[in-house]
Amino acid sequence: MSETSYDRIVRGTLVLPDRLLEQGWVAVSDGRIAAIGEGPLPAAKAVDDHGSSLVFPGFVDGQTHATSYKGLPGFADTSQAALAGGITTMVDMPYDNPDPLNTMERLEAKIAAVEAHSYCDVALYATIAPGQGTANMAPLAKAGVCAFKISAIESHPVRFPRLPADDTLAILEASVETGLPVGLHNEDQEIVRAAIAALKKAGRTTPEYHLPSRPLAAEMAATANFLELGQATGAHVHIVHISHPRGYDLVARYKEEGVRATAEMCVHYLHFDADRDVGRLGARMKVSPPIRSGVLGALWQRLEDGKIDLVSSDHSSWPVDNKLVPSIFDAGAGIPGLETLVPSFYTDLAARLPNPARVLCEQVSERPAKLFGLWPRKGALAPGFDADIAVLETGSFPFDASHSHDGLNWSPYDGETFGARVAATYVRGRKVWDGVNITGEAGYGRFVPRAS
Ligand SMILES: [Zn+2]
């Protein structure tokens, strides 16, 4: 080892797959992790000593909507927010503006956009349009998309349509051959549309009516339906966001039965409560499925019970003007979250559990890397993995959304105090965020194909 001179050493308290290693070091060569150690440092061209700060494998956001507003160039702003939030790989959803990713041509265009605009690495979901048929699924899978996503409710007629049950069944059948998960946006369209119509008719269009417009029955009906189709086909059915403990319990029951089912949590469901927060946040906390009331404790219990497969941001790149409109039913659903996912989740974990660093690493790095087929390239500090690293400094840090890097500069977390901040981020060995400034560049990001 004394013969070798590494490109870089990153030193700190390493969050390893099995333990925390104080005064550990990660040695980087050619963008990959070459060695892990402790004690005296080997020779290197550069040494970044982060003292006792926590050194994590780069975080993988399992659910980003980078391009739903600004189109494919939206990768530039969104990926800078990712780096400032310690996220080195975004798993991007297929609902691009103006057209979704459902053909090989659109996949090629999106990969080119990643490699032109993105500051971080990107894995890609694909989708299938209503009536399109499943012929594109095998080629898209072969080209490296990490999963398919469909919706039980229309959010936009072209970009984000609703898939009817016969199409959904055919997609699940075709997915089995590819081995890819199929993710569902789980809300029943008829129930939600009827509830919205009734509320509008009654003149109830202020933010507190978002929650009753999307009753738990709508979420559970869509979730249960999809799990049953998973049971019938043998497909991997992935519920991309569950807002209520009943959903996690239902997925767990299907898992026990042997169904390939997984349940994703978005971090805002673990943080906000509709009764407590809608008065001060209004449309700034509008997400779908909605943030519910009185379930925070039970959701945290599901995390402790092992019923949550991963935690993601569901970052949506909506400007605040798109939210602050007269009727809550015209406000865009979705919130920015790449920059706050790790600091807010770490803060809440530290207040509730004895091992916040380990749980954070598992839920926001290891598990998404494995689910989306990025392991063993992403998701761990271990030799041979990409040298993607996020350094977390603990302390007391007020969050000011006006300084965000996503080009949106608003957040429901604005004004909160976090117990951690991202002090540095590295992608493939290069420092791309120094705790104050983005030091990477557009086009450094790469498409990460799913490992076969
Ligand atoms: Zn989403």
Coordinates of C-alpha atoms and ligand atoms in Angstrom, one line a residue:
M1 CA 0.0 0.0 0.0
S2 CA 2.9 2.4 0.7
E3 CA 3.8 2.2 -3.0
T4 CA 0.4 3.4 -4.1
S5 CA -0.5 7.1 -4.4
Y6 CA -4.2 7.5 -4.5
D7 CA -6.0 10.4 -6.2
R8 CA -7.7 11.5 -3.0
I9 CA -8.3 10.5 0.6
V10 CA -11.6 11.5 2.3
R11 CA -11.3 11.1 6.1
G12 CA -14.0 11.2 8.8
T13 CA -16.4 8.9 10.6
L14 CA -17.3 6.3 7.9
V15 CA -20.8 5.0 7.7
L16 CA -20.0 1.5 6.5
P17 CA -22.6 -1.3 5.5
D18 CA -22.1 -3.0 8.9
R19 CA -20.8 -0.3 11.3
L20 CA -19.5 3.2 12.0
L21 CA -15.7 3.6 11.7
E22 CA -14.3 6.6 13.5
Q23 CA -11.2 8.2 12.1
G24 CA -11.6 6.1 9.0
W25 CA -10.6 6.9 5.5
V26 CA -11.8 6.3 1.9
A27 CA -9.1 6.1 -0.8
V28 CA -10.1 7.1 -4.3
S29 CA -8.5 6.1 -7.6
D30 CA -9.9 6.8 -11.0
G31 CA -13.3 7.7 -9.6
R32 CA -13.8 4.5 -7.7
I33 CA -13.2 3.5 -4.1
A34 CA -9.9 1.8 -4.0
A35 CA -9.6 1.1 -0.3
I36 CA -11.2 1.7 3.1
G37 CA -9.1 2.0 6.2
E38 CA -8.5 3.5 9.6
G39 CA -5.6 5.2 11.4
P40 CA -2.5 6.5 9.4
L41 CA -3.3 7.8 6.0
P42 CA -1.8 6.3 2.9
A43 CA -0.1 8.5 0.3
A44 CA -2.5 10.6 -1.9
K45 CA -2.4 13.6 -4.1
A46 CA -5.2 15.2 -2.0
V47 CA -6.5 14.7 1.5
D48 CA -9.9 16.0 2.6
D49 CA -10.0 15.7 6.4
H50 CA -13.6 16.0 7.7
G51 CA -12.7 15.4 11.3
S52 CA -15.5 13.6 13.1
S53 CA -18.2 14.4 10.5
L54 CA -20.2 11.5 9.1
V55 CA -19.0 10.2 5.8
F56 CA -21.8 8.4 3.9
P57 CA -22.0 6.7 0.5
G58 CA -23.5 9.3 -1.8
F59 CA -27.3 9.3 -1.4
V60 CA -29.6 8.0 -4.0
D61 CA -33.0 9.8 -4.3
G62 CA -35.4 7.1 -5.4
Q63 CA -38.0 9.6 -6.7
T64 CA -37.1 12.8 -8.5
H65 CA -39.2 14.8 -11.0
A66 CA -36.4 16.9 -12.5
T67 CA -38.0 17.6 -15.9
S68 CA -41.7 17.8 -15.3
Y69 CA -41.7 21.6 -15.5
K70 CA -38.7 22.9 -17.4
G71 CA -38.4 19.9 -19.7
L72 CA -35.1 18.0 -20.2
P73 CA -32.8 21.1 -19.5
G74 CA -34.4 21.1 -16.0
F75 CA -31.7 18.6 -15.0
A76 CA -29.3 21.5 -14.5
D77 CA -31.1 23.3 -11.6
T78 CA -32.4 20.1 -10.1
S79 CA -29.1 18.3 -10.0
Q80 CA -27.4 21.2 -8.3
A81 CA -30.0 21.0 -5.5
A82 CA -29.2 17.2 -5.4
L83 CA -25.5 17.9 -4.8
A84 CA -26.2 20.5 -2.1
G85 CA -28.4 17.8 -0.5
G86 CA -25.7 15.1 -0.6
I87 CA -27.5 13.2 -3.4
T88 CA -25.2 11.9 -6.0
T89 CA -27.7 9.8 -8.0
M90 CA -31.3 10.9 -8.8
V91 CA -33.7 8.2 -10.0
D92 CA -35.7 10.4 -12.3
M93 CA -39.4 9.8 -13.1
P94 CA -40.6 9.5 -16.7
Y95 CA -43.2 12.3 -16.7
D96 CA -41.2 14.8 -18.7
N97 CA -42.5 18.0 -20.1
P98 CA -43.9 17.9 -22.7
D99 CA -43.7 14.2 -23.5
P100 CA -43.1 11.2 -21.2
L101 CA -40.3 8.7 -21.6
N102 CA -42.0 5.8 -23.3
T103 CA -39.9 5.1 -26.4
M104 CA -36.3 4.4 -27.3
E105 CA -36.0 7.8 -29.0
R106 CA -37.1 9.6 -25.8
L107 CA -34.7 7.5 -23.7
E108 CA -31.8 8.5 -26.0
A109 CA -32.8 12.1 -25.8
K110 CA -33.1 12.0 -22.1
I111 CA -29.7 10.3 -21.7
A112 CA -28.2 13.0 -23.9
A113 CA -29.8 15.7 -21.7
V114 CA -28.3 14.1 -18.6
E115 CA -24.9 14.2 -20.1
A116 CA -25.4 17.8 -21.3
H117 CA -27.0 19.3 -18.3
S118 CA -26.8 17.2 -15.1
Y119 CA -24.3 17.8 -12.3
C120 CA -25.0 14.4 -10.7
D121 CA -25.6 10.9 -11.9
V122 CA -29.1 9.8 -13.0
A123 CA -31.0 6.6 -13.3
L124 CA -34.2 6.6 -15.4
Y125 CA -37.7 5.3 -15.0
A126 CA -39.7 4.7 -18.2
T127 CA -43.4 4.6 -18.7
I128 CA -46.0 3.2 -21.1
A129 CA -48.9 5.3 -22.4
P130 CA -52.5 4.1 -22.4
G131 CA -53.1 1.9 -25.4
Q132 CA -49.5 1.9 -26.4
G133 CA -48.9 -1.8 -25.9
T134 CA -45.9 -3.4 -24.2
A135 CA -43.5 -3.9 -27.2
N136 CA -41.2 -1.1 -26.0
M137 CA -40.7 -2.6 -22.5
A138 CA -38.0 -5.2 -23.3
P139 CA -35.8 -2.8 -25.4
L140 CA -36.1 0.0 -22.8
A141 CA -35.1 -2.5 -20.1
K142 CA -32.2 -3.7 -22.2
A143 CA -31.1 -0.2 -22.7
G144 CA -30.8 0.3 -18.9
V145 CA -34.0 1.9 -17.6
C146 CA -34.3 1.0 -13.9
A147 CA -38.0 0.6 -13.5
F148 CA -41.4 1.4 -15.1
K149 CA -43.9 3.8 -13.6
I150 CA -47.6 4.1 -14.2
S151 CA -50.5 5.9 -12.6
A152 CA -54.0 5.0 -11.5
I153 CA -55.0 8.6 -11.8
E154 CA -54.5 11.3 -14.5
S155 CA -52.4 14.2 -13.5
H156 CA -51.9 15.4 -17.1
P157 CA -53.5 13.8 -20.2
V158 CA -50.2 13.4 -22.1
R159 CA -47.4 13.7 -19.6
F160 CA -48.9 11.8 -16.7
P161 CA -51.9 9.9 -17.8
R162 CA -54.0 7.2 -16.1
L163 CA -53.5 3.6 -17.1
P164 CA -56.7 1.5 -17.2
A165 CA -56.8 -1.9 -15.6
D166 CA -56.4 -3.9 -18.8
D167 CA -53.2 -2.0 -19.7
T168 CA -51.9 -2.2 -16.2
L169 CA -52.3 -6.0 -16.2
A170 CA -50.6 -6.3 -19.6
I171 CA -47.7 -4.1 -18.4
L172 CA -47.2 -6.2 -15.3
E173 CA -47.3 -9.4 -17.3
A174 CA -44.6 -8.0 -19.7
S175 CA -42.5 -6.7 -16.8
V176 CA -41.9 -10.2 -15.4
E177 CA -39.5 -11.0 -18.3
T178 CA -37.5 -7.8 -17.8
G179 CA -37.2 -8.3 -14.0
L180 CA -37.9 -4.6 -13.5
P181 CA -40.2 -3.2 -10.8
V182 CA -43.3 -1.4 -11.9
G183 CA -44.1 1.6 -9.8
L184 CA -47.6 2.9 -9.2
H185 CA -49.0 6.3 -8.4
N186 CA -51.7 4.9 -6.1
E187 CA -54.9 6.9 -6.1
D188 CA -58.2 5.9 -7.6
Q189 CA -59.3 8.4 -10.2
E190 CA -63.1 8.1 -9.9
I191 CA -63.1 8.5 -6.1
V192 CA -60.8 11.6 -6.2
R193 CA -62.6 13.2 -9.1
A194 CA -66.0 12.8 -7.4
A195 CA -64.7 14.2 -4.1
I196 CA -63.1 17.2 -5.8
A197 CA -66.4 17.9 -7.7
A198 CA -68.4 17.8 -4.5
L199 CA -66.0 20.1 -2.7
K200 CA -65.9 22.6 -5.6
K201 CA -69.7 22.6 -5.7
A202 CA -69.8 23.5 -2.0
G203 CA -67.3 26.3 -2.6
R204 CA -64.6 24.5 -0.5
T205 CA -61.5 25.3 -2.4
T206 CA -59.0 26.5 0.3
P207 CA -55.9 24.4 1.1
E208 CA -57.4 22.5 4.0
Y209 CA -59.8 20.8 1.4
H210 CA -56.9 19.1 -0.4
L211 CA -56.9 16.3 2.2
P212 CA -60.7 15.5 2.1
S213 CA -60.5 15.6 -1.7
R214 CA -58.2 12.6 -1.7
P215 CA -59.7 10.3 0.9
L216 CA -57.7 7.3 2.3
A217 CA -60.2 5.0 0.5
A218 CA -58.9 6.3 -2.9
E219 CA -55.3 5.6 -1.9
M220 CA -56.0 2.2 -0.4
A221 CA -58.3 1.0 -3.3
A222 CA -55.6 1.8 -5.9
T223 CA -52.9 0.2 -3.7
A224 CA -54.9 -3.0 -3.1
N225 CA -55.8 -3.4 -6.7
F226 CA -52.2 -3.1 -7.8
L227 CA -51.0 -5.6 -5.2
E228 CA -53.6 -8.1 -6.4
L229 CA -52.4 -7.7 -10.0
G230 CA -48.9 -8.2 -8.7
Q231 CA -50.0 -11.4 -7.0
A232 CA -51.7 -12.6 -10.3
T233 CA -48.8 -11.9 -12.5
G234 CA -45.7 -12.5 -10.4
A235 CA -44.5 -8.9 -11.2
H236 CA -42.5 -6.7 -8.9
V237 CA -45.1 -4.2 -7.8
H238 CA -43.7 -1.1 -6.2
I239 CA -45.9 1.5 -4.5
V240 CA -44.1 4.8 -5.0
H241 CA -45.6 6.7 -2.1
I242 CA -47.8 5.6 0.8
S243 CA -49.1 8.3 3.1
H244 CA -50.9 6.2 5.7
P245 CA -49.8 3.2 8.0
R246 CA -52.5 1.0 6.5
G247 CA -50.7 1.0 3.1
Y248 CA -47.5 -0.2 4.6
D249 CA -49.4 -2.9 6.5
L250 CA -51.1 -4.1 3.3
V251 CA -47.8 -4.3 1.4
A252 CA -46.3 -6.3 4.3
R253 CA -49.2 -8.8 4.1
Y254 CA -48.6 -9.3 0.4
K255 CA -44.9 -9.7 1.0
E256 CA -45.6 -12.4 3.6
E257 CA -47.6 -14.2 1.0
G258 CA -44.6 -14.2 -1.3
V259 CA -45.7 -11.3 -3.6
R260 CA -42.8 -9.2 -4.9
A261 CA -44.1 -6.0 -3.4
T262 CA -42.2 -2.9 -2.1
A263 CA -43.3 0.3 -0.3
E264 CA -41.6 3.6 -0.7
M265 CA -41.9 6.4 1.8
C266 CA -41.5 10.1 0.9
V267 CA -39.8 12.0 3.6
H268 CA -42.5 14.7 4.0
Y269 CA -45.0 12.1 5.2
L270 CA -42.6 11.5 8.1
H271 CA -42.4 15.2 8.9
F272 CA -45.6 17.1 8.4
D273 CA -49.1 16.7 9.7
A274 CA -52.1 18.1 7.9
D275 CA -54.0 19.4 10.9
R276 CA -50.9 21.0 12.4
D277 CA -49.2 22.4 9.3
V278 CA -51.8 23.3 6.6
G279 CA -52.7 26.6 8.3
R280 CA -49.2 28.0 8.0
L281 CA -48.1 26.2 4.8
G282 CA -51.3 26.1 2.7
A283 CA -50.6 24.9 -0.9
R284 CA -46.8 24.8 0.0
M285 CA -47.5 21.3 1.5
K286 CA -49.8 20.1 -1.3
V287 CA -48.6 16.6 -2.4
S288 CA -50.6 13.7 -3.7
P289 CA -51.4 11.4 -2.0
P290 CA -51.9 14.1 0.7
I291 CA -50.2 14.6 3.9
R292 CA -52.7 13.2 6.4
S293 CA -53.5 14.0 10.0
G294 CA -52.6 12.1 13.2
V295 CA -50.5 9.4 11.6
L296 CA -46.9 10.6 12.2
G297 CA -46.3 8.3 15.2
A298 CA -47.7 5.3 13.4
L299 CA -45.7 5.9 10.2
W300 CA -42.5 6.1 12.3
Q301 CA -43.5 2.8 13.9
R302 CA -43.8 1.3 10.4
L303 CA -40.2 2.4 9.8
E304 CA -39.0 0.8 13.0
D305 CA -41.0 -2.4 12.1
G306 CA -39.1 -2.7 8.8
K307 CA -42.2 -2.1 6.6
I308 CA -40.6 0.8 4.7
D309 CA -38.4 -0.3 1.8
L310 CA -36.8 3.1 1.1
V311 CA -37.3 6.8 1.7
S312 CA -37.2 9.3 -1.1
S313 CA -37.8 13.0 -1.8
D314 CA -40.4 13.0 -4.6
H315 CA -38.8 16.3 -5.5
S316 CA -41.0 18.3 -7.9
S317 CA -39.7 21.3 -9.7
W318 CA -42.8 23.6 -9.4
P319 CA -42.2 27.3 -9.0
V320 CA -44.2 28.7 -6.0
D321 CA -46.4 30.7 -8.4
N322 CA -47.8 27.4 -9.6
K323 CA -48.9 26.7 -6.0
L324 CA -50.2 30.0 -4.8
V325 CA -53.4 30.2 -6.9
P326 CA -56.9 30.9 -5.8
S327 CA -58.2 27.3 -5.7
I328 CA -56.2 24.5 -4.0
F329 CA -57.5 22.2 -6.8
D330 CA -55.6 24.3 -9.4
A331 CA -52.3 24.3 -7.4
G332 CA -49.6 22.0 -8.6
A333 CA -49.1 18.9 -6.5
G334 CA -45.5 18.2 -5.4
I335 CA -42.8 20.1 -3.5
P336 CA -39.1 20.6 -3.8
G337 CA -37.1 18.2 -1.6
L338 CA -33.7 17.2 -2.8
E339 CA -31.9 19.7 -0.7
T340 CA -33.8 18.9 2.5
L341 CA -34.3 15.1 2.2
V342 CA -31.1 14.2 4.1
P343 CA -30.9 17.1 6.6
S344 CA -34.6 16.8 7.6
F345 CA -34.6 13.0 7.8
Y346 CA -31.4 12.9 9.8
T347 CA -32.8 15.5 12.2
D348 CA -36.0 13.5 12.7
L349 CA -34.1 10.2 13.0
A350 CA -31.8 11.6 15.6
A351 CA -34.7 12.7 17.7
R352 CA -36.4 9.3 17.6
L353 CA -33.9 6.5 17.1
P354 CA -30.5 5.5 18.6
N355 CA -28.7 4.9 15.2
P356 CA -29.7 7.7 12.9
A357 CA -26.7 7.5 10.6
R358 CA -27.1 3.8 10.0
V359 CA -30.9 4.1 9.2
L360 CA -30.3 7.1 6.9
C361 CA -27.6 5.2 5.0
E362 CA -29.8 2.1 4.7
Q363 CA -33.0 4.0 3.6
V364 CA -31.5 6.7 1.3
S365 CA -28.5 5.0 -0.1
E366 CA -28.3 1.2 0.1
R367 CA -31.9 0.3 -0.4
P368 CA -32.7 2.6 -3.4
A369 CA -29.4 1.5 -5.0
K370 CA -30.5 -2.2 -4.7
L371 CA -34.1 -1.6 -5.7
F372 CA -33.2 0.2 -8.8
G373 CA -30.3 -2.1 -9.8
L374 CA -27.5 0.4 -9.2
W375 CA -25.8 -1.9 -6.7
P376 CA -22.9 -2.8 -6.5
R377 CA -21.8 0.5 -8.2
K378 CA -23.8 2.9 -6.0
G379 CA -25.0 2.7 -2.4
A380 CA -22.0 1.7 -0.2
L381 CA -18.5 2.8 0.9
A382 CA -16.7 -0.3 -0.3
P383 CA -13.9 -1.1 -2.7
G384 CA -15.0 -1.2 -6.3
F385 CA -18.0 1.1 -5.8
D386 CA -18.1 4.6 -7.4
A387 CA -16.5 7.1 -5.1
D388 CA -19.8 8.9 -4.5
I389 CA -19.6 10.4 -1.0
A390 CA -21.7 12.7 1.1
V391 CA -20.3 14.3 4.3
L392 CA -22.7 15.3 7.0
E393 CA -21.8 17.8 9.7
T394 CA -24.0 17.7 12.8
G395 CA -25.0 20.8 14.7
S396 CA -27.8 23.4 14.5
F397 CA -28.5 24.8 11.1
P398 CA -31.4 27.1 10.2
F399 CA -32.7 26.4 6.7
D400 CA -33.3 29.4 4.4
A401 CA -35.0 28.3 1.2
S402 CA -34.1 31.5 -0.6
H403 CA -30.6 30.1 -0.8
S404 CA -31.7 26.9 -2.5
H405 CA -29.9 25.6 -5.6
D406 CA -32.9 24.2 -7.4
G407 CA -33.9 27.5 -9.1
L408 CA -37.2 27.4 -7.2
N409 CA -36.1 29.0 -3.8
W410 CA -39.1 28.0 -1.8
S411 CA -39.7 25.0 0.5
P412 CA -42.2 23.9 3.1
Y413 CA -39.2 23.4 5.4
D414 CA -38.2 27.1 5.1
G415 CA -37.3 28.5 8.5
E416 CA -36.8 25.1 10.2
T417 CA -33.6 24.3 12.1
F418 CA -31.9 21.0 11.0
G419 CA -29.5 19.0 13.1
A420 CA -27.2 18.3 10.2
R421 CA -26.0 19.9 7.0
V422 CA -24.2 18.5 4.0
A423 CA -20.6 19.8 4.3
A424 CA -19.3 18.2 1.1
T425 CA -20.4 16.0 -1.8
Y426 CA -18.2 13.9 -4.2
V427 CA -19.4 12.2 -7.4
R428 CA -17.0 9.6 -8.8
G429 CA -14.2 11.0 -6.7
R430 CA -14.6 14.6 -7.7
K431 CA -15.7 17.2 -5.1
V432 CA -18.8 18.8 -6.5
W433 CA -20.2 20.6 -3.5
D434 CA -17.9 22.2 -0.8
G435 CA -20.6 23.0 1.7
V436 CA -21.1 26.5 0.3
N437 CA -20.7 26.4 -3.4
I438 CA -21.3 24.0 -6.3
T439 CA -17.9 23.1 -7.6
G440 CA -19.0 20.5 -10.2
E441 CA -20.3 21.4 -13.6
A442 CA -23.2 20.7 -16.0
G443 CA -22.7 17.6 -18.1
Y444 CA -20.4 15.9 -15.5
G445 CA -23.4 13.7 -14.6
R446 CA -23.8 10.3 -16.2
F447 CA -26.7 8.0 -17.0
V448 CA -26.4 5.0 -14.7
P449 CA -28.0 1.9 -16.4
R450 CA -29.6 -0.7 -14.3
A451 CA -27.3 -3.7 -13.8
S452 CA -28.7 -6.8 -15.5
Ligands
ZN1 ZN -43.5 11.3 -7.6

